[in-house]
Amino acid sequence: MQELFKLLSENLYPGRGIALGRSADGKRSVVVYFIMGRSVNSRNRIFEETADGIRTRAFDESKMTDPSLIIYHPVRSFGRGLIVTNGDQTDTIRDFLERGLPFDQALRTREFEPDGPNWTPRISGLLSPDGSYKLSILKAADRSGTDCSRYTFEYPGIVGKGHFISTYETDGDPLPSFHGEPREVAFGDESAQELANKVWAALNGENKVSLFVRTVELETGETETVIINKHQEG
């Protein structure tokens, strides 16, 4: 188990990443979501807060060429829970939960992104009010992208511990998909702002685009949210 910022500082391009867990004092759930980009289209984005979470938006509308895989709602509240993903499967998960159907059943209707040869995985997380959480990855089962492998991991929410999953292992051409189980990471007692500052500093300066960090008080449901956008720094 290592600190999230150390793991990120050693990786040039994890792509998009989700970390869920519990603070070291045991009182708060912790949520981290970030996006990175190599193309002009991917880098031309910011996070914008909405009534129930956040959405991605073009920073410069004149530079937007294809919104299909980069404009979506990465974070949506569901009751006192929270859905976090790297695509429009956020809405698929929410729709299934509203019908009383489970997280993993929603994701059986989806697969990786149609952007061969990368076949970018779809990663998703579900944070429950009691601090437990699930993480999922949908990724190509072969290089041709003809089949989809689906993995779901469930965790109880252990004090001082979290798990991190990303779309890619690191940079490459084509980009290598994340493999194995989500990485165990340690969480301290930092505030959302302190944690966001450390994570943002750890992400590669050329490729990082936007960051969302939230802490949730388990007893009261009160939240602290921080959003950092590269295009709006300063």
Coordinates of C-alpha atoms in Angstrom, one line a residue:
M1 CA 0.0 0.0 0.0
Q2 CA 1.4 3.4 -1.0
E3 CA 0.3 7.0 -1.0
L4 CA -1.7 7.9 -4.1
F5 CA 0.5 10.9 -5.0
K6 CA 3.6 8.7 -5.1
L7 CA 1.9 6.2 -7.3
L8 CA 0.8 9.0 -9.7
S9 CA 4.1 10.8 -9.7
E10 CA 5.8 7.7 -11.1
N11 CA 3.3 7.3 -14.0
L12 CA 3.6 9.6 -17.0
Y13 CA 0.1 8.8 -18.3
P14 CA -2.5 6.8 -16.3
G15 CA -5.2 8.5 -18.4
R16 CA -8.3 8.9 -16.3
G17 CA -8.3 7.7 -12.7
I18 CA -10.7 7.0 -9.8
A19 CA -9.7 6.5 -6.2
L20 CA -12.2 5.7 -3.5
G21 CA -11.6 5.0 0.2
R22 CA -11.7 6.2 3.8
S23 CA -9.7 8.7 5.7
A24 CA -7.3 7.7 8.4
D25 CA -9.5 9.2 11.2
G26 CA -12.3 6.9 9.9
K27 CA -14.8 9.8 9.8
R28 CA -14.9 10.5 6.0
S29 CA -15.1 8.8 2.7
V30 CA -12.7 10.0 0.1
V31 CA -13.3 10.4 -3.7
V32 CA -10.6 11.4 -6.3
Y33 CA -11.3 11.6 -10.0
F34 CA -9.0 13.1 -12.6
I35 CA -8.7 13.3 -16.4
M36 CA -5.6 13.6 -18.5
G37 CA -5.1 14.2 -22.3
R38 CA -2.6 13.9 -25.1
S39 CA -4.7 15.4 -28.0
V40 CA -5.8 19.0 -28.3
N41 CA -9.4 17.8 -28.1
S42 CA -8.9 15.9 -24.9
R43 CA -6.9 18.7 -23.3
N44 CA -9.6 21.3 -24.2
R45 CA -11.7 20.5 -21.2
I46 CA -12.7 21.6 -17.7
F47 CA -14.8 20.2 -14.9
E48 CA -17.9 22.2 -14.1
E49 CA -19.9 21.7 -10.9
T50 CA -23.6 20.7 -11.4
A51 CA -26.5 20.3 -9.0
D52 CA -25.7 16.6 -8.5
G53 CA -22.0 16.4 -9.3
I54 CA -19.9 17.6 -12.2
R55 CA -19.7 17.5 -15.9
T56 CA -17.0 18.0 -18.5
R57 CA -17.2 21.0 -20.8
A58 CA -15.1 22.4 -23.6
F59 CA -12.9 25.2 -22.4
D60 CA -12.7 26.7 -25.9
E61 CA -15.8 25.6 -27.9
S62 CA -14.1 26.6 -31.2
K63 CA -11.5 23.9 -30.7
M64 CA -13.9 21.1 -30.0
T65 CA -13.8 18.5 -32.8
D66 CA -15.6 15.4 -31.4
P67 CA -17.5 15.6 -28.2
S68 CA -18.7 11.9 -28.2
L69 CA -16.2 10.4 -25.8
I70 CA -15.0 13.4 -23.9
I71 CA -18.2 15.3 -22.8
Y72 CA -20.2 13.6 -20.1
H73 CA -21.1 13.7 -16.4
P74 CA -18.3 11.9 -14.5
V75 CA -19.9 12.4 -11.1
R76 CA -23.5 12.1 -10.1
S77 CA -25.1 11.8 -6.6
F78 CA -27.5 9.0 -5.9
G79 CA -29.2 9.6 -2.6
R80 CA -26.3 9.8 -0.2
G81 CA -24.2 7.7 -2.5
L82 CA -22.0 8.8 -5.4
I83 CA -21.4 7.4 -8.9
V84 CA -18.0 8.2 -10.5
T85 CA -17.0 7.1 -14.0
N86 CA -14.9 8.1 -17.1
G87 CA -17.9 8.3 -19.5
D88 CA -21.6 8.4 -20.1
Q89 CA -22.0 5.1 -18.2
T90 CA -22.5 7.3 -15.2
D91 CA -26.1 7.8 -16.5
T92 CA -26.5 4.1 -17.2
I93 CA -25.6 3.2 -13.6
R94 CA -27.9 5.9 -12.2
D95 CA -30.8 4.7 -14.3
F96 CA -30.4 1.1 -13.2
L97 CA -30.0 2.1 -9.5
E98 CA -33.2 4.2 -9.7
R99 CA -35.0 1.0 -10.9
G100 CA -33.6 -1.0 -8.0
L101 CA -31.2 -2.8 -10.2
P102 CA -27.5 -3.4 -9.2
F103 CA -24.4 -1.6 -10.3
D104 CA -22.8 -4.6 -12.1
Q105 CA -26.0 -5.3 -14.0
A106 CA -25.9 -1.8 -15.4
L107 CA -22.4 -2.3 -16.6
R108 CA -23.3 -5.6 -18.4
T109 CA -25.0 -3.3 -21.0
R110 CA -21.9 -1.3 -21.7
E111 CA -18.4 -2.0 -23.0
F112 CA -15.0 -0.3 -23.6
E113 CA -14.8 2.8 -25.8
P114 CA -14.8 2.3 -29.6
D115 CA -11.5 4.1 -30.1
G116 CA -9.3 1.3 -31.5
P117 CA -6.5 0.5 -31.3
N118 CA -6.5 1.9 -27.7
W119 CA -10.0 0.5 -26.8
T120 CA -10.0 2.8 -23.8
P121 CA -11.5 0.9 -20.8
R122 CA -14.6 2.3 -19.1
I123 CA -13.9 2.6 -15.4
S124 CA -16.6 3.2 -12.8
G125 CA -17.0 3.5 -9.1
L126 CA -19.9 3.5 -6.7
L127 CA -19.5 5.0 -3.2
S128 CA -22.2 3.9 -0.6
P129 CA -23.3 6.0 2.4
D130 CA -21.7 3.6 4.8
G131 CA -18.3 4.1 3.2
S132 CA -18.2 0.8 1.3
Y133 CA -17.5 1.0 -2.4
K134 CA -17.3 -0.8 -5.7
L135 CA -14.9 -0.3 -8.7
S136 CA -15.3 -1.7 -12.2
I137 CA -13.4 -1.9 -15.4
L138 CA -14.7 -2.9 -18.8
K139 CA -11.9 -3.6 -21.3
A140 CA -11.1 -5.3 -24.6
A141 CA -10.6 -9.0 -24.2
D142 CA -8.3 -9.0 -27.3
R143 CA -6.4 -6.6 -29.5
S144 CA -9.1 -6.5 -32.2
G145 CA -11.7 -5.3 -29.8
T146 CA -14.2 -8.0 -30.6
D147 CA -15.0 -9.0 -27.0
C148 CA -15.3 -7.3 -23.7
S149 CA -14.0 -8.4 -20.3
R150 CA -15.9 -7.1 -17.3
Y151 CA -14.4 -6.9 -13.7
T152 CA -16.1 -5.6 -10.6
F153 CA -14.3 -5.3 -7.2
E154 CA -16.1 -4.6 -3.9
Y155 CA -14.5 -3.2 -0.7
P156 CA -15.8 -2.5 2.8
G157 CA -14.2 0.9 3.3
I158 CA -11.3 0.3 5.7
V159 CA -9.9 3.1 7.8
G160 CA -6.9 4.8 6.1
K161 CA -7.2 2.7 3.0
G162 CA -8.4 3.2 -0.6
H163 CA -8.2 1.7 -4.0
F164 CA -7.2 3.3 -7.3
I165 CA -8.0 2.3 -10.8
S166 CA -7.2 4.0 -14.1
T167 CA -7.8 3.6 -17.8
Y168 CA -4.2 2.9 -18.7
E169 CA -1.1 1.4 -17.1
T170 CA 1.1 4.2 -18.5
D171 CA 1.9 6.0 -21.8
G172 CA 2.3 4.0 -25.0
D173 CA 1.1 3.5 -28.6
P174 CA -1.3 2.0 -28.5
L175 CA -2.1 2.8 -24.9
P176 CA -1.8 -0.3 -22.6
S177 CA -5.0 -0.9 -20.6
F178 CA -4.9 -1.0 -16.8
H179 CA -4.5 -4.6 -15.7
G180 CA -4.9 -6.6 -12.5
E181 CA -6.8 -5.5 -9.4
P182 CA -7.2 -1.9 -8.3
R183 CA -4.1 -0.7 -6.5
E184 CA -4.2 -0.3 -2.7
V185 CA -3.5 3.3 -1.6
A186 CA -3.2 4.9 1.8
F187 CA -5.3 7.9 2.8
G188 CA -4.4 10.3 5.6
D189 CA -6.4 12.9 7.5
E190 CA -6.0 15.7 4.8
S191 CA -8.8 18.0 4.0
A192 CA -10.2 17.8 0.5
Q193 CA -8.2 20.9 -0.5
E194 CA -4.9 19.5 0.9
L195 CA -5.5 16.1 -0.8
A196 CA -6.3 17.9 -4.1
N197 CA -3.2 20.0 -4.0
K198 CA -1.0 16.9 -3.5
V199 CA -2.7 14.8 -6.2
W200 CA -2.6 17.7 -8.7
A201 CA 1.1 18.2 -8.0
A202 CA 1.8 14.5 -8.6
L203 CA 0.0 14.3 -12.0
N204 CA 2.3 14.9 -15.0
G205 CA 2.3 18.6 -15.8
E206 CA 2.0 18.3 -19.5
N207 CA -0.9 15.8 -19.6
K208 CA -3.1 16.7 -16.6
V209 CA -6.4 18.4 -17.4
S210 CA -8.8 18.4 -14.5
L211 CA -9.2 17.0 -11.0
F212 CA -12.2 16.5 -8.7
V213 CA -11.8 15.6 -5.0
R214 CA -14.6 15.2 -2.4
T215 CA -14.7 14.1 1.2
V216 CA -18.0 12.9 2.7
E217 CA -18.7 12.9 6.5
L218 CA -20.0 9.4 7.1
E219 CA -22.2 10.5 10.1
T220 CA -23.8 13.6 8.6
G221 CA -23.3 13.3 4.8
E222 CA -21.7 16.8 4.7
T223 CA -19.2 17.2 1.8
E224 CA -16.2 19.2 0.9
T225 CA -15.5 19.4 -2.8
V226 CA -12.5 20.8 -4.7
I227 CA -12.2 21.1 -8.5
I228 CA -8.9 22.1 -10.2
N229 CA -8.8 22.8 -14.0
K230 CA -5.5 23.4 -15.7
H231 CA -7.1 25.9 -18.0
Q232 CA -8.3 28.0 -15.0
E233 CA -5.3 27.8 -12.7
G234 CA -4.5 31.1 -11.1

